[in-house]
Amino acid sequence: MCFVHSGTVRDERLVQRASAGSGAGALSDLAAARGSVGGMDVIGSGSPDVTVGPGGATVVDGYGRPLHNRWNRDLPPVATVRPGEVVQLLCRDALDIGEAARTMTPDGTLSIDLGLVHPLTGPVEIQGAEPGDILEVEILDVGPLVDFGYVAISPALGLFGSLRPELSAPLASWSEASQLSDPTPGPAAGALPVDQPYNTGAPFLQTLTFERGQSSGLAAFTGVDTGRRARIPITPFMGILGVAPLHKGMYRTFPPDVSGAMGGNTDIRQLVSGTRVQLPVYVPGAMFSAGDGHMAQGDGEVTGTAVETLMAVTLRFGLRKNTVIASPRAIVPAADPTQLVMPAEMLEQGYYQTVGTGPDLMEDAKTAVREMIDWLVCDQQVSLHEAYALCSVVGDLKINETVDLPKWLVSMTLPRGIFG
């Protein structure tokens, strides 16, 4: 999840320790109760921060209380492991609201403490890691600690911020100008205005449900506005995987690579179980942290949030000595991991695709997403905000070609079978 600039923190101070808000406090209470997280037994939840799990694996608890939410090379490690050892990290959700997301109103999203965004579990020190090495992070398992996730739409987020529908859209959906009764030339009305102002419209919060520990299959989407149901392919991953930064100081988690090519809020949905990520090491011990668990996300994460949830991620670290890379690299199981979990009957229905073209890649992206929102609203009868949320969690935004100078082409694809 990508959220806000550091300048939006209320008291304009950068802190390296986040304090638990009301929603986060409920998480601490759950974690302290009989080693259970949301009703699921989780070894290592609660206190102390580090325990030993089955088989001697280290479990680092960033769930019972926040550990840090700023990159800082001077933070002490909360755990130390040797190369080849397995460690499990328990992680809070990106906005650190936890159970509060189940009952939060859309307006409630506007009062979230932005200073608490992206609580991270770590840092974990890897013995023997030195500047100039590569840290290899093998992702063994990713699974939710709870049975729900959420998508937030807010003026502070995404391609469009909140949405403001064009009033005439319901009267002339999918009509060309020549087909309108009014002969005045001009574009036909769409669900989303071309001149959508930033920071306008209403906020929105959509929850999805799945099973605790579920790492594949489908999540249930029931539109808050319309009740329209959809099935969302889930491929859990961590939006943030990173090491301590190159330079001294405290840095927000976004944008990625804020101080050297150290990872961060990359939100790469392909980094699922079975992935091997390579990160350059800038400090002794590498000091690795993770957070921002996503159950599902489309390429682009266009609202600024995916299906945000609380997550456990199991990792194994390795080192490549005296080898320098300029930015993170990875070997991933699939370019489109959702195709590994979608049932045949869903795949058989294919995908809907929309396109944006022009000299500005960002405007092209907005056009492609705007057209997909139009299709979802007009053809599938979902609300404007539900359509935008679906684009973020299951719509894939891609640059298709950069050869036709001075114009480029961007498209969005969305599986038609999600509506069953």
Tab-separated table of C-alpha atoms in Angstrom:
chain	number	residue	atom	x	y	z
A	1	MET	CA	0.000	0.000	0.000
A	2	CYS	CA	1.270	3.452	-0.921
A	3	PHE	CA	-0.233	6.163	1.239
A	4	VAL	CA	1.049	9.661	1.993
A	5	HIS	CA	4.066	11.916	1.924
A	6	SER	CA	5.988	12.438	5.132
A	7	GLY	CA	4.862	16.048	5.202
A	8	THR	CA	1.318	14.962	6.009
A	9	VAL	CA	2.193	13.585	9.421
A	10	ARG	CA	0.127	15.607	11.863
A	11	ASP	CA	2.844	16.905	14.135
A	12	GLU	CA	5.396	17.135	11.307
A	13	ARG	CA	7.845	14.966	13.248
A	14	LEU	CA	9.266	11.716	11.980
A	15	VAL	CA	9.155	8.998	14.604
A	16	GLN	CA	10.768	5.608	14.497
A	17	ARG	CA	8.444	4.038	17.079
A	18	ALA	CA	4.727	4.061	16.291
A	19	SER	CA	2.211	4.234	19.114
A	20	ALA	CA	-0.804	1.974	18.953
A	21	GLY	CA	-4.098	3.683	18.133
A	22	SER	CA	-7.527	2.456	19.203
A	23	GLY	CA	-7.717	-0.179	16.486
A	24	ALA	CA	-4.173	-1.297	17.121
A	25	GLY	CA	-4.856	-1.556	20.827
A	26	ALA	CA	-7.483	-4.166	20.095
A	27	LEU	CA	-4.822	-6.130	18.245
A	28	SER	CA	-2.564	-6.141	21.274
A	29	ASP	CA	-5.393	-7.439	23.429
A	30	LEU	CA	-6.056	-10.269	20.990
A	31	ALA	CA	-2.417	-11.181	20.729
A	32	ALA	CA	-2.022	-11.341	24.486
A	33	ALA	CA	-4.900	-13.770	24.832
A	34	ARG	CA	-3.709	-17.371	24.975
A	35	GLY	CA	-1.198	-17.031	22.132
A	36	SER	CA	-4.020	-16.559	19.683
A	37	VAL	CA	-4.280	-14.077	16.829
A	38	GLY	CA	-7.842	-13.387	15.727
A	39	GLY	CA	-8.822	-16.825	17.025
A	40	MET	CA	-5.953	-18.608	15.250
A	41	ASP	CA	-3.118	-20.069	17.280
A	42	VAL	CA	0.083	-18.255	16.433
A	43	ILE	CA	3.265	-19.190	18.204
A	44	GLY	CA	5.127	-16.066	19.203
A	45	SER	CA	2.211	-13.643	19.456
A	46	GLY	CA	2.110	-11.245	22.372
A	47	SER	CA	5.224	-10.765	24.490
A	48	PRO	CA	8.205	-11.085	24.321
A	49	ASP	CA	9.061	-9.827	20.834
A	50	VAL	CA	11.048	-12.918	19.858
A	51	THR	CA	10.198	-16.541	20.650
A	52	VAL	CA	11.075	-19.933	19.238
A	53	GLY	CA	8.555	-21.751	17.107
A	54	PRO	CA	8.319	-25.376	15.914
A	55	GLY	CA	11.590	-26.795	14.720
A	56	GLY	CA	13.519	-23.989	16.374
A	57	ALA	CA	12.373	-21.334	13.901
A	58	THR	CA	12.578	-17.786	15.212
A	59	VAL	CA	9.237	-15.973	15.452
A	60	VAL	CA	9.350	-12.174	15.580
A	61	ASP	CA	6.162	-10.600	16.897
A	62	GLY	CA	5.387	-7.287	15.245
A	63	TYR	CA	1.710	-8.056	15.730
A	64	GLY	CA	1.323	-7.746	19.497
A	65	ARG	CA	2.840	-4.264	19.393
A	66	PRO	CA	4.396	-2.120	16.643
A	67	LEU	CA	8.180	-2.319	16.371
A	68	HIS	CA	9.021	0.494	13.936
A	69	ASN	CA	7.607	2.263	10.885
A	70	ARG	CA	10.576	4.264	9.617
A	71	TRP	CA	13.743	3.070	7.914
A	72	ASN	CA	16.737	3.902	10.091
A	73	ARG	CA	20.128	2.223	9.868
A	74	ASP	CA	20.728	2.848	13.588
A	75	LEU	CA	17.765	0.799	14.828
A	76	PRO	CA	18.920	-2.179	16.957
A	77	PRO	CA	17.871	-5.645	15.767
A	78	VAL	CA	14.950	-7.408	17.464
A	79	ALA	CA	16.232	-10.811	16.328
A	80	THR	CA	19.424	-12.326	14.920
A	81	VAL	CA	19.536	-15.327	12.585
A	82	ARG	CA	22.230	-17.180	10.678
A	83	PRO	CA	22.091	-17.685	6.896
A	84	GLY	CA	19.919	-20.706	6.168
A	85	GLU	CA	17.789	-20.335	9.306
A	86	VAL	CA	14.026	-19.885	9.033
A	87	VAL	CA	12.262	-16.918	10.616
A	88	GLN	CA	8.558	-16.062	10.780
A	89	LEU	CA	7.473	-12.430	10.993
A	90	LEU	CA	4.037	-11.508	12.374
A	91	CYS	CA	2.912	-8.250	10.775
A	92	ARG	CA	0.207	-5.655	11.360
A	93	ASP	CA	-1.862	-4.196	8.514
A	94	ALA	CA	-0.636	-1.191	6.525
A	95	LEU	CA	-2.868	1.441	8.150
A	96	ASP	CA	-2.504	-0.187	11.588
A	97	ILE	CA	-6.262	-0.215	12.168
A	98	GLY	CA	-6.738	-3.974	12.496
A	99	GLU	CA	-10.145	-5.047	13.777
A	100	ALA	CA	-11.423	-1.475	13.503
A	101	ALA	CA	-11.644	-1.991	9.721
A	102	ARG	CA	-14.634	-4.312	10.208
A	103	THR	CA	-16.833	-1.475	11.492
A	104	MET	CA	-15.081	1.676	10.290
A	105	THR	CA	-17.247	4.093	8.328
A	106	PRO	CA	-15.926	5.672	5.118
A	107	ASP	CA	-15.564	9.002	6.895
A	108	GLY	CA	-13.566	7.202	9.559
A	109	THR	CA	-10.788	6.643	7.039
A	110	LEU	CA	-10.216	10.406	7.015
A	111	SER	CA	-9.276	10.382	10.699
A	112	ILE	CA	-6.657	7.619	10.491
A	113	ASP	CA	-3.363	8.669	12.070
A	114	LEU	CA	-1.098	8.852	9.039
A	115	GLY	CA	1.975	8.828	11.278
A	116	LEU	CA	1.271	5.143	12.025
A	117	VAL	CA	1.202	3.996	8.380
A	118	HIS	CA	3.234	0.892	7.532
A	119	PRO	CA	4.191	-0.719	10.845
A	120	LEU	CA	7.145	-3.011	10.119
A	121	THR	CA	8.309	-6.218	11.769
A	122	GLY	CA	12.063	-6.163	12.333
A	123	PRO	CA	14.847	-5.305	12.000
A	124	VAL	CA	16.228	-8.843	11.749
A	125	GLU	CA	20.012	-9.088	11.743
A	126	ILE	CA	21.552	-11.678	9.415
A	127	GLN	CA	24.902	-12.807	10.752
A	128	GLY	CA	27.784	-12.293	8.340
A	129	ALA	CA	26.017	-9.798	6.081
A	130	GLU	CA	28.292	-6.904	5.191
A	131	PRO	CA	28.023	-3.829	2.955
A	132	GLY	CA	28.738	-4.900	-0.609
A	133	ASP	CA	26.946	-8.252	-0.217
A	134	ILE	CA	23.589	-9.359	-1.605
A	135	LEU	CA	20.922	-10.539	0.837
A	136	GLU	CA	18.796	-13.297	-0.658
A	137	VAL	CA	15.336	-13.569	0.880
A	138	GLU	CA	13.480	-16.797	0.144
A	139	ILE	CA	9.737	-16.441	0.762
A	140	LEU	CA	8.566	-19.791	2.097
A	141	ASP	CA	5.000	-18.964	3.115
A	142	VAL	CA	2.608	-16.022	3.401
A	143	GLY	CA	-0.742	-16.328	5.150
A	144	PRO	CA	-3.297	-14.066	6.875
A	145	LEU	CA	-3.574	-13.902	10.656
A	146	VAL	CA	-7.250	-12.893	10.426
A	147	ASP	CA	-10.212	-13.652	8.167
A	148	PHE	CA	-10.773	-10.247	6.583
A	149	GLY	CA	-9.069	-7.536	4.584
A	150	TYR	CA	-10.027	-4.075	3.420
A	151	VAL	CA	-9.663	-1.642	0.526
A	152	ALA	CA	-9.711	2.072	1.355
A	153	ILE	CA	-10.487	4.891	-1.068
A	154	SER	CA	-9.536	8.324	0.211
A	155	PRO	CA	-8.659	11.778	-1.108
A	156	ALA	CA	-5.062	11.050	-0.093
A	157	LEU	CA	-4.799	7.889	-2.205
A	158	GLY	CA	-4.479	6.543	-5.688
A	159	LEU	CA	-4.761	7.760	-9.270
A	160	PHE	CA	-7.916	9.775	-8.660
A	161	GLY	CA	-8.198	10.201	-4.895
A	162	SER	CA	-11.878	9.796	-4.044
A	163	LEU	CA	-14.295	9.781	-6.956
A	164	ARG	CA	-16.818	12.304	-8.221
A	165	PRO	CA	-19.226	10.817	-10.787
A	166	GLU	CA	-20.342	12.753	-13.824
A	167	LEU	CA	-23.995	13.575	-13.278
A	168	SER	CA	-25.067	12.800	-16.827
A	169	ALA	CA	-23.302	9.417	-16.954
A	170	PRO	CA	-26.426	7.304	-16.224
A	171	LEU	CA	-28.269	9.026	-19.094
A	172	ALA	CA	-25.812	8.297	-21.861
A	173	SER	CA	-23.733	5.284	-20.930
A	174	TRP	CA	-21.609	3.918	-23.749
A	175	SER	CA	-22.995	6.356	-26.339
A	176	GLU	CA	-20.960	8.020	-29.012
A	177	ALA	CA	-21.455	11.738	-29.507
A	178	SER	CA	-23.120	11.100	-32.883
A	179	GLN	CA	-25.721	8.884	-31.196
A	180	LEU	CA	-26.857	11.469	-28.682
A	181	SER	CA	-30.137	13.288	-29.267
A	182	ASP	CA	-28.287	16.545	-28.645
A	183	PRO	CA	-26.231	17.158	-31.824
A	184	THR	CA	-23.665	19.240	-29.970
A	185	PRO	CA	-20.299	17.628	-30.663
A	186	GLY	CA	-18.240	16.348	-27.758
A	187	PRO	CA	-17.378	13.191	-25.868
A	188	ALA	CA	-20.109	10.988	-24.446
A	189	ALA	CA	-20.637	11.033	-20.712
A	190	GLY	CA	-18.641	8.529	-18.682
A	191	ALA	CA	-18.910	7.255	-15.152
A	192	LEU	CA	-15.780	9.175	-14.173
A	193	PRO	CA	-15.074	12.702	-15.450
A	194	VAL	CA	-11.942	13.258	-17.483
A	195	ASP	CA	-11.215	16.356	-15.395
A	196	GLN	CA	-11.648	14.552	-12.070
A	197	PRO	CA	-10.139	16.961	-9.519
A	198	TYR	CA	-7.757	15.549	-6.985
A	199	ASN	CA	-8.973	15.522	-3.376
A	200	THR	CA	-12.676	15.579	-4.252
A	201	GLY	CA	-15.520	13.160	-3.786
A	202	ALA	CA	-16.429	10.768	-0.994
A	203	PRO	CA	-14.191	8.286	0.841
A	204	PHE	CA	-15.049	4.581	0.763
A	205	LEU	CA	-14.123	1.384	2.613
A	206	GLN	CA	-14.723	-2.124	1.278
A	207	THR	CA	-14.019	-5.317	3.226
A	208	LEU	CA	-13.407	-8.801	1.818
A	209	THR	CA	-13.519	-12.132	3.631
A	210	PHE	CA	-11.461	-15.329	3.452
A	211	GLU	CA	-10.212	-18.013	5.838
A	212	ARG	CA	-7.507	-17.446	8.438
A	213	GLY	CA	-4.305	-18.931	7.087
A	214	GLN	CA	-5.740	-19.190	3.553
A	215	SER	CA	-2.921	-18.797	1.049
A	216	SER	CA	-4.678	-19.560	-2.243
A	217	GLY	CA	-8.131	-19.733	-3.773
A	218	LEU	CA	-10.741	-16.982	-3.702
A	219	ALA	CA	-11.872	-14.212	-1.350
A	220	ALA	CA	-15.481	-13.045	-1.119
A	221	PHE	CA	-16.362	-9.513	-2.258
A	222	THR	CA	-19.830	-8.135	-1.516
A	223	GLY	CA	-20.174	-4.551	-2.666
A	224	VAL	CA	-20.917	-2.148	0.187
A	225	ASP	CA	-23.043	0.070	-2.076
A	226	THR	CA	-24.859	-2.411	-4.323
A	227	GLY	CA	-24.439	-5.858	-2.753
A	228	ARG	CA	-22.930	-7.104	-6.044
A	229	ARG	CA	-20.859	-10.207	-5.373
A	230	ALA	CA	-17.518	-11.144	-6.837
A	231	ARG	CA	-14.825	-13.755	-6.201
A	232	ILE	CA	-11.321	-12.347	-5.954
A	233	PRO	CA	-8.281	-14.587	-6.619
A	234	ILE	CA	-5.917	-14.377	-3.655
A	235	THR	CA	-2.145	-14.605	-3.842
A	236	PRO	CA	-0.797	-13.262	-0.523
A	237	PHE	CA	2.418	-11.249	-0.503
A	238	MET	CA	4.192	-8.554	1.463
A	239	GLY	CA	4.118	-5.058	-0.011
A	240	ILE	CA	7.262	-4.085	1.907
A	241	LEU	CA	10.491	-6.103	2.006
A	242	GLY	CA	13.596	-4.057	2.730
A	243	VAL	CA	16.899	-3.602	4.519
A	244	ALA	CA	18.444	-0.712	6.445
A	245	PRO	CA	19.123	2.333	4.225
A	246	LEU	CA	22.413	3.544	2.816
A	247	HIS	CA	22.392	6.913	4.578
A	248	LYS	CA	21.790	7.911	8.177
A	249	GLY	CA	18.459	9.401	9.168
A	250	MET	CA	14.830	8.313	9.325
A	251	TYR	CA	12.891	7.668	6.137
A	252	ARG	CA	9.275	6.912	5.395
A	253	THR	CA	8.543	3.573	3.786
A	254	PHE	CA	7.497	5.236	0.535
A	255	PRO	CA	8.521	5.730	-2.113
A	256	PRO	CA	10.633	2.564	-2.423
A	257	ASP	CA	14.421	2.875	-2.360
A	258	VAL	CA	14.389	6.111	-0.378
A	259	SER	CA	18.075	5.740	0.545
A	260	GLY	CA	19.886	3.463	-1.862
A	261	ALA	CA	18.280	0.506	-3.588
A	262	MET	CA	17.165	-0.991	-0.283
A	263	GLY	CA	13.670	-2.135	-1.179
A	264	GLY	CA	10.700	-0.691	0.664
A	265	ASN	CA	7.100	-0.164	-0.416
A	266	THR	CA	7.417	-1.866	-3.790
A	267	ASP	CA	3.923	-3.473	-3.788
A	268	ILE	CA	5.043	-6.042	-6.375
A	269	ARG	CA	2.279	-8.638	-6.418
A	270	GLN	CA	4.529	-11.293	-7.969
A	271	LEU	CA	6.552	-11.630	-4.725
A	272	VAL	CA	4.448	-14.541	-3.476
A	273	SER	CA	5.489	-17.785	-1.793
A	274	GLY	CA	8.271	-19.425	-3.778
A	275	THR	CA	9.940	-16.114	-4.645
A	276	ARG	CA	13.619	-15.357	-4.071
A	277	VAL	CA	14.314	-11.645	-3.616
A	278	GLN	CA	17.785	-10.109	-3.807
A	279	LEU	CA	18.543	-6.881	-1.920
A	280	PRO	CA	21.846	-4.988	-1.667
A	281	VAL	CA	23.324	-4.821	1.833
A	282	TYR	CA	24.288	-1.364	3.138
A	283	VAL	CA	24.932	-1.991	6.851
A	284	PRO	CA	26.429	-4.867	8.856
A	285	GLY	CA	23.733	-7.472	9.423
A	286	ALA	CA	21.547	-6.064	6.604
A	287	MET	CA	18.789	-5.310	9.180
A	288	PHE	CA	15.787	-6.689	7.280
A	289	SER	CA	12.154	-5.681	7.941
A	290	ALA	CA	8.815	-6.512	6.321
A	291	GLY	CA	5.202	-5.339	6.458
A	292	ASP	CA	2.151	-4.228	4.446
A	293	GLY	CA	0.521	-7.621	3.885
A	294	HIS	CA	-1.748	-7.927	0.833
A	295	MET	CA	-4.165	-10.767	0.131
A	296	ALA	CA	-4.838	-9.600	-3.420
A	297	GLN	CA	-3.682	-6.750	-5.629
A	298	GLY	CA	-3.719	-5.832	-9.276
A	299	ASP	CA	-0.628	-4.454	-10.964
A	300	GLY	CA	-0.819	-0.728	-10.272
A	301	GLU	CA	-2.732	-0.839	-6.952
A	302	VAL	CA	-4.619	2.083	-8.429
A	303	THR	CA	-6.651	3.167	-5.382
A	304	GLY	CA	-3.478	3.211	-3.275
A	305	THR	CA	-4.564	0.149	-1.296
A	306	ALA	CA	-4.806	-3.543	-2.081
A	307	VAL	CA	-6.659	-6.055	0.113
A	308	GLU	CA	-4.835	-4.959	3.255
A	309	THR	CA	-4.616	-7.427	6.132
A	310	LEU	CA	-2.529	-8.739	9.012
A	311	MET	CA	-0.049	-11.306	7.770
A	312	ALA	CA	2.498	-13.911	8.809
A	313	VAL	CA	5.429	-14.368	6.438
A	314	THR	CA	8.002	-17.157	6.740
A	315	LEU	CA	11.439	-16.486	5.291
A	316	ARG	CA	14.897	-17.990	4.879
A	317	PHE	CA	17.924	-15.775	4.301
A	318	GLY	CA	21.073	-16.369	2.297
A	319	LEU	CA	24.095	-14.284	1.339
A	320	ARG	CA	26.070	-13.661	-1.824
A	321	LYS	CA	29.359	-12.219	-0.690
A	322	ASN	CA	31.126	-9.315	-2.363
A	323	THR	CA	28.523	-8.877	-5.101
A	324	VAL	CA	26.922	-5.519	-5.817
A	325	ILE	CA	23.575	-4.846	-7.489
A	326	ALA	CA	22.046	-1.441	-8.202
A	327	SER	CA	18.442	-2.284	-7.297
A	328	PRO	CA	16.328	-5.182	-5.989
A	329	ARG	CA	15.939	-8.296	-8.135
A	330	ALA	CA	13.771	-11.376	-7.807
A	331	ILE	CA	12.981	-14.792	-9.232
A	332	VAL	CA	9.198	-15.192	-9.093
A	333	PRO	CA	6.950	-18.238	-9.649
A	334	ALA	CA	4.733	-16.515	-12.228
A	335	ALA	CA	4.294	-13.227	-14.036
A	336	ASP	CA	0.583	-13.477	-13.193
A	337	PRO	CA	0.255	-15.431	-9.944
A	338	THR	CA	-3.555	-15.232	-9.990
A	339	GLN	CA	-3.601	-17.672	-12.904
A	340	LEU	CA	-2.131	-20.281	-10.550
A	341	VAL	CA	-5.176	-20.092	-8.248
A	342	MET	CA	-8.085	-19.214	-10.549
A	343	PRO	CA	-10.430	-22.156	-11.263
A	344	ALA	CA	-10.781	-23.321	-14.857
A	345	GLU	CA	-14.314	-21.994	-15.206
A	346	MET	CA	-13.081	-18.514	-14.267
A	347	LEU	CA	-10.120	-18.637	-16.637
A	348	GLU	CA	-12.351	-19.783	-19.505
A	349	GLN	CA	-14.281	-16.518	-19.407
A	350	GLY	CA	-11.199	-14.521	-20.332
A	351	TYR	CA	-10.458	-10.910	-19.510
A	352	TYR	CA	-11.895	-7.518	-20.248
A	353	GLN	CA	-9.300	-5.009	-21.492
A	354	THR	CA	-9.294	-1.223	-21.734
A	355	VAL	CA	-6.668	1.062	-23.251
A	356	GLY	CA	-5.200	4.530	-22.837
A	357	THR	CA	-2.834	6.081	-25.362
A	358	GLY	CA	-1.060	9.425	-25.599
A	359	PRO	CA	2.214	11.241	-24.853
A	360	ASP	CA	1.882	11.047	-21.046
A	361	LEU	CA	2.138	7.599	-19.427
A	362	MET	CA	0.325	8.705	-16.266
A	363	GLU	CA	-2.578	10.151	-18.230
A	364	ASP	CA	-2.653	6.990	-20.342
A	365	ALA	CA	-2.904	4.947	-17.154
A	366	LYS	CA	-5.755	7.105	-15.905
A	367	THR	CA	-7.602	6.689	-19.189
A	368	ALA	CA	-7.258	2.894	-19.094
A	369	VAL	CA	-8.521	2.752	-15.501
A	370	ARG	CA	-11.320	5.245	-16.196
A	371	GLU	CA	-12.525	3.080	-19.086
A	372	MET	CA	-12.428	-0.052	-16.909
A	373	ILE	CA	-14.468	1.741	-14.254
A	374	ASP	CA	-16.974	2.694	-16.963
A	375	TRP	CA	-17.294	-0.929	-18.043
A	376	LEU	CA	-17.752	-2.221	-14.509
A	377	VAL	CA	-20.355	0.425	-13.653
A	378	CYS	CA	-22.338	0.120	-16.880
A	379	ASP	CA	-21.987	-3.586	-17.654
A	380	GLN	CA	-21.673	-5.165	-14.216
A	381	GLN	CA	-23.891	-2.716	-12.309
A	382	VAL	CA	-21.449	-2.013	-9.491
A	383	SER	CA	-21.078	1.424	-7.928
A	384	LEU	CA	-18.348	3.853	-8.891
A	385	HIS	CA	-16.356	3.167	-5.716
A	386	GLU	CA	-16.863	-0.592	-5.943
A	387	ALA	CA	-15.524	-0.484	-9.506
A	388	TYR	CA	-12.477	1.516	-8.448
A	389	ALA	CA	-11.801	-0.931	-5.607
A	390	LEU	CA	-12.053	-3.904	-7.981
A	391	CYS	CA	-9.595	-2.246	-10.350
A	392	SER	CA	-7.140	-1.974	-7.471
A	393	VAL	CA	-7.398	-5.551	-6.208
A	394	VAL	CA	-7.812	-7.541	-9.419
A	395	GLY	CA	-7.169	-5.187	-12.384
A	396	ASP	CA	-3.712	-5.274	-13.958
A	397	LEU	CA	-2.306	-2.028	-15.338
A	398	LYS	CA	0.530	-2.485	-17.839
A	399	ILE	CA	2.661	-0.523	-20.268
A	400	ASN	CA	2.088	-2.404	-23.518
A	401	GLU	CA	4.340	-0.496	-25.857
A	402	THR	CA	6.706	2.465	-26.006
A	403	VAL	CA	7.630	2.291	-29.691
A	404	ASP	CA	5.135	4.688	-31.265
A	405	LEU	CA	6.866	7.945	-30.385
A	406	PRO	CA	5.672	10.360	-29.144
A	407	LYS	CA	2.724	8.333	-27.836
A	408	TRP	CA	2.668	5.295	-25.551
A	409	LEU	CA	0.040	2.668	-24.840
A	410	VAL	CA	-1.182	1.482	-21.421
A	411	SER	CA	-3.888	-1.112	-20.796
A	412	MET	CA	-5.808	-2.613	-17.906
A	413	THR	CA	-7.077	-6.191	-17.868
A	414	LEU	CA	-9.607	-7.640	-15.429
A	415	PRO	CA	-10.877	-11.247	-15.319
A	416	ARG	CA	-14.519	-11.410	-16.384
A	417	GLY	CA	-15.092	-14.595	-14.387
A	418	ILE	CA	-14.887	-12.895	-10.985
A	419	PHE	CA	-18.628	-12.224	-11.167
A	420	GLY	CA	-19.358	-15.938	-11.499
